[in-house]
Amino acid sequence: MRERLAKIWICCALSWLAVSGPGAAGADAWSRSRQSGELVIGLEGTFPPYSLWKDGQLQGFEVDFGRALAKQMGLKARFLPTVWDHMLDNLASDRLDAVINQVVATPERATRFDFSIPYTYSGLQLVVRKADLARFRGAADLAGAHVGVSAGTNYEQWLRENAPQAHIHLYPDDPTKYDGLRRGEVSAIVINRLAAFNLSLQSHGELAPAGRMLAREDACVVLRKGNAKLLAAVNRAIGHLQRDGTLQALSRKWFMADIVSRPK
């Protein structure tokens, strides 16, 4: 009798895990988020002014945007700061519901993930030390130069395709990359255009944007593939935040510029 009860208990336990455990196959992410009341969001927390730690608090444009997005969806945002190298893998393995980290929809990523409508419009920017502004104006000037970029990003891919003769240095995050430029480890770095302007402001012009924007990039919220209901809910929420002026207000707060209106 005990053996029979034990077998029944084990079967019930396995059935419960199959249905309700994280990463359950075929689980409806939107239904699970509504049930938990949370949208679990991955971001770096080391990407000012998009996300950063200040006075022990997670702050930044994408932190405010994530909270506004979740609220519009009837949820509460819960952030899990993650290094970029593992972020999309954590999303794929169901540890996150969404990634909000200036991610661009590339053809390769689109085979694994779904992307929302864009919530910011920016681009790739070359940044150098002030003394080197006349030396670097674009991709052609990077031949033979030591250039820093974050590993595994579309910035790295762009650099390899458009400046094949550059000596590429890979960094795990933005602060380390900025320090590499300051120390002279590299002569230039490729980063987000708006982050470049913020870096110039924070460094009092020591590090400055060089030349024109290298390439345009539109950032989207990233979701696991096949969650159509969650994707539709995210898109509706972004559309509402665009129409009611919330995104524009956050853009002015963090950048003193409009990074959320589609370029004409």
PDB file of C-alpha atoms in Angstrom, residues 93-203:
ATOM      1  CA  SER A  93      15.986  29.059 -21.300  1.00  0.00           C
ATOM      2  CA  ASP A  94      12.959  30.792 -19.730  1.00  0.00           C
ATOM      3  CA  ARG A  95      14.816  32.545 -16.896  1.00  0.00           C
ATOM      4  CA  LEU A  96      13.551  35.872 -18.277  1.00  0.00           C
ATOM      5  CA  ASP A  97      10.270  36.960 -19.848  1.00  0.00           C
ATOM      6  CA  ALA A  98      11.833  39.771 -21.874  1.00  0.00           C
ATOM      7  CA  VAL A  99      15.102  41.581 -22.579  1.00  0.00           C
ATOM      8  CA  ILE A 100      15.221  45.377 -22.700  1.00  0.00           C
ATOM      9  CA  ASN A 101      18.833  46.253 -23.433  1.00  0.00           C
ATOM     10  CA  GLN A 102      19.080  48.163 -26.730  1.00  0.00           C
ATOM     11  CA  VAL A 103      18.871  44.917 -28.686  1.00  0.00           C
ATOM     12  CA  VAL A 104      18.602  45.156 -32.463  1.00  0.00           C
ATOM     13  CA  ALA A 105      16.665  42.602 -34.519  1.00  0.00           C
ATOM     14  CA  THR A 106      19.246  40.889 -36.741  1.00  0.00           C
ATOM     15  CA  PRO A 107      18.356  38.039 -39.139  1.00  0.00           C
ATOM     16  CA  GLU A 108      20.373  35.608 -37.003  1.00  0.00           C
ATOM     17  CA  ARG A 109      18.613  36.601 -33.772  1.00  0.00           C
ATOM     18  CA  ALA A 110      15.222  36.493 -35.477  1.00  0.00           C
ATOM     19  CA  THR A 111      15.623  32.732 -35.942  1.00  0.00           C
ATOM     20  CA  ARG A 112      15.591  32.309 -32.129  1.00  0.00           C
ATOM     21  CA  PHE A 113      13.580  35.244 -30.802  1.00  0.00           C
ATOM     22  CA  ASP A 114      10.636  37.547 -31.483  1.00  0.00           C
ATOM     23  CA  PHE A 115      11.062  41.323 -31.501  1.00  0.00           C
ATOM     24  CA  SER A 116       8.608  44.081 -30.620  1.00  0.00           C
ATOM     25  CA  ILE A 117       8.110  47.268 -32.568  1.00  0.00           C
ATOM     26  CA  PRO A 118      11.046  49.663 -31.895  1.00  0.00           C
ATOM     27  CA  TYR A 119      11.007  51.824 -28.784  1.00  0.00           C
ATOM     28  CA  THR A 120      14.171  53.851 -29.540  1.00  0.00           C
ATOM     29  CA  TYR A 121      15.956  54.919 -32.707  1.00  0.00           C
ATOM     30  CA  SER A 122      19.696  55.444 -32.541  1.00  0.00           C
ATOM     31  CA  GLY A 123      22.851  54.102 -34.165  1.00  0.00           C
ATOM     32  CA  LEU A 124      26.472  53.048 -33.889  1.00  0.00           C
ATOM     33  CA  GLN A 125      29.002  55.720 -32.994  1.00  0.00           C
ATOM     34  CA  LEU A 126      32.789  55.874 -32.971  1.00  0.00           C
ATOM     35  CA  VAL A 127      34.265  57.362 -29.773  1.00  0.00           C
ATOM     36  CA  VAL A 128      37.910  58.411 -29.314  1.00  0.00           C
ATOM     37  CA  ARG A 129      40.062  60.463 -26.972  1.00  0.00           C
ATOM     38  CA  LYS A 130      39.774  64.188 -27.578  1.00  0.00           C
ATOM     39  CA  ALA A 131      43.312  64.407 -29.003  1.00  0.00           C
ATOM     40  CA  ASP A 132      42.407  61.856 -31.732  1.00  0.00           C
ATOM     41  CA  LEU A 133      39.257  63.518 -33.073  1.00  0.00           C
ATOM     42  CA  ALA A 134      40.965  64.655 -36.282  1.00  0.00           C
ATOM     43  CA  ARG A 135      42.433  61.183 -36.867  1.00  0.00           C
ATOM     44  CA  PHE A 136      39.224  59.145 -36.783  1.00  0.00           C
ATOM     45  CA  ARG A 137      36.140  60.097 -38.790  1.00  0.00           C
ATOM     46  CA  GLY A 138      34.738  56.780 -40.009  1.00  0.00           C
ATOM     47  CA  ALA A 139      35.263  53.072 -40.681  1.00  0.00           C
ATOM     48  CA  ALA A 140      38.039  53.662 -43.223  1.00  0.00           C
ATOM     49  CA  ASP A 141      40.186  55.285 -40.536  1.00  0.00           C
ATOM     50  CA  LEU A 142      40.112  52.150 -38.362  1.00  0.00           C
ATOM     51  CA  ALA A 143      42.464  50.105 -40.574  1.00  0.00           C
ATOM     52  CA  GLY A 144      45.401  49.040 -38.410  1.00  0.00           C
ATOM     53  CA  ALA A 145      43.941  50.704 -35.313  1.00  0.00           C
ATOM     54  CA  HIS A 146      43.103  48.978 -32.026  1.00  0.00           C
ATOM     55  CA  VAL A 147      39.343  49.241 -31.555  1.00  0.00           C
ATOM     56  CA  GLY A 148      37.245  48.185 -28.561  1.00  0.00           C
ATOM     57  CA  VAL A 149      33.749  46.725 -28.752  1.00  0.00           C
ATOM     58  CA  SER A 150      31.440  44.686 -26.512  1.00  0.00           C
ATOM     59  CA  ALA A 151      31.707  40.956 -27.205  1.00  0.00           C
ATOM     60  CA  GLY A 152      28.812  39.214 -28.933  1.00  0.00           C
ATOM     61  CA  THR A 153      26.983  42.389 -29.959  1.00  0.00           C
ATOM     62  CA  ASN A 154      25.832  43.674 -33.325  1.00  0.00           C
ATOM     63  CA  TYR A 155      28.522  46.328 -32.829  1.00  0.00           C
ATOM     64  CA  GLU A 156      31.168  43.591 -33.009  1.00  0.00           C
ATOM     65  CA  GLN A 157      29.523  42.106 -36.093  1.00  0.00           C
ATOM     66  CA  TRP A 158      29.378  45.507 -37.797  1.00  0.00           C
ATOM     67  CA  LEU A 159      33.038  46.192 -36.996  1.00  0.00           C
ATOM     68  CA  ARG A 160      34.211  42.858 -38.393  1.00  0.00           C
ATOM     69  CA  GLU A 161      32.239  43.396 -41.589  1.00  0.00           C
ATOM     70  CA  ASN A 162      33.056  47.078 -42.161  1.00  0.00           C
ATOM     71  CA  ALA A 163      36.565  47.461 -40.684  1.00  0.00           C
ATOM     72  CA  PRO A 164      38.208  44.066 -41.329  1.00  0.00           C
ATOM     73  CA  GLN A 165      41.731  45.465 -40.972  1.00  0.00           C
ATOM     74  CA  ALA A 166      41.129  46.811 -37.461  1.00  0.00           C
ATOM     75  CA  HIS A 167      42.608  45.054 -34.432  1.00  0.00           C
ATOM     76  CA  ILE A 168      39.481  44.247 -32.432  1.00  0.00           C
ATOM     77  CA  HIS A 169      39.531  44.094 -28.625  1.00  0.00           C
ATOM     78  CA  LEU A 170      36.491  42.465 -27.008  1.00  0.00           C
ATOM     79  CA  TYR A 171      35.161  43.715 -23.660  1.00  0.00           C
ATOM     80  CA  PRO A 172      32.550  42.195 -21.327  1.00  0.00           C
ATOM     81  CA  ASP A 173      30.755  45.483 -20.579  1.00  0.00           C
ATOM     82  CA  ASP A 174      30.755  49.216 -21.260  1.00  0.00           C
ATOM     83  CA  PRO A 175      32.609  50.526 -18.172  1.00  0.00           C
ATOM     84  CA  THR A 176      35.560  48.199 -18.896  1.00  0.00           C
ATOM     85  CA  LYS A 177      35.536  49.300 -22.512  1.00  0.00           C
ATOM     86  CA  TYR A 178      35.518  52.985 -21.551  1.00  0.00           C
ATOM     87  CA  ASP A 179      38.479  52.394 -19.214  1.00  0.00           C
ATOM     88  CA  GLY A 180      40.325  50.659 -22.039  1.00  0.00           C
ATOM     89  CA  LEU A 181      39.949  53.771 -24.171  1.00  0.00           C
ATOM     90  CA  ARG A 182      41.008  56.103 -21.355  1.00  0.00           C
ATOM     91  CA  ARG A 183      44.129  54.030 -20.641  1.00  0.00           C
ATOM     92  CA  GLY A 184      45.136  53.901 -24.298  1.00  0.00           C
ATOM     93  CA  GLU A 185      44.588  50.149 -24.563  1.00  0.00           C
ATOM     94  CA  VAL A 186      42.564  50.962 -27.679  1.00  0.00           C
ATOM     95  CA  SER A 187      42.454  54.065 -29.849  1.00  0.00           C
ATOM     96  CA  ALA A 188      38.699  53.974 -30.450  1.00  0.00           C
ATOM     97  CA  ILE A 189      35.535  52.201 -29.346  1.00  0.00           C
ATOM     98  CA  VAL A 190      32.222  51.572 -31.083  1.00  0.00           C
ATOM     99  CA  ILE A 191      29.152  52.126 -28.897  1.00  0.00           C
ATOM    100  CA  ASN A 192      25.547  53.309 -28.993  1.00  0.00           C
ATOM    101  CA  ARG A 193      25.262  56.878 -30.304  1.00  0.00           C
ATOM    102  CA  LEU A 194      23.264  58.230 -27.365  1.00  0.00           C
ATOM    103  CA  ALA A 195      25.536  56.459 -24.879  1.00  0.00           C
ATOM    104  CA  ALA A 196      28.434  58.182 -26.670  1.00  0.00           C
ATOM    105  CA  PHE A 197      26.977  61.635 -26.022  1.00  0.00           C
ATOM    106  CA  ASN A 198      26.397  60.720 -22.375  1.00  0.00           C
ATOM    107  CA  LEU A 199      29.973  59.418 -22.079  1.00  0.00           C
ATOM    108  CA  SER A 200      31.313  62.679 -23.530  1.00  0.00           C
ATOM    109  CA  LEU A 201      29.286  64.649 -20.992  1.00  0.00           C
ATOM    110  CA  GLN A 202      30.381  62.476 -18.051  1.00  0.00           C
ATOM    111  CA  SER A 203      34.059  62.594 -19.097  1.00  0.00           C
TER     112      SER A 203
END
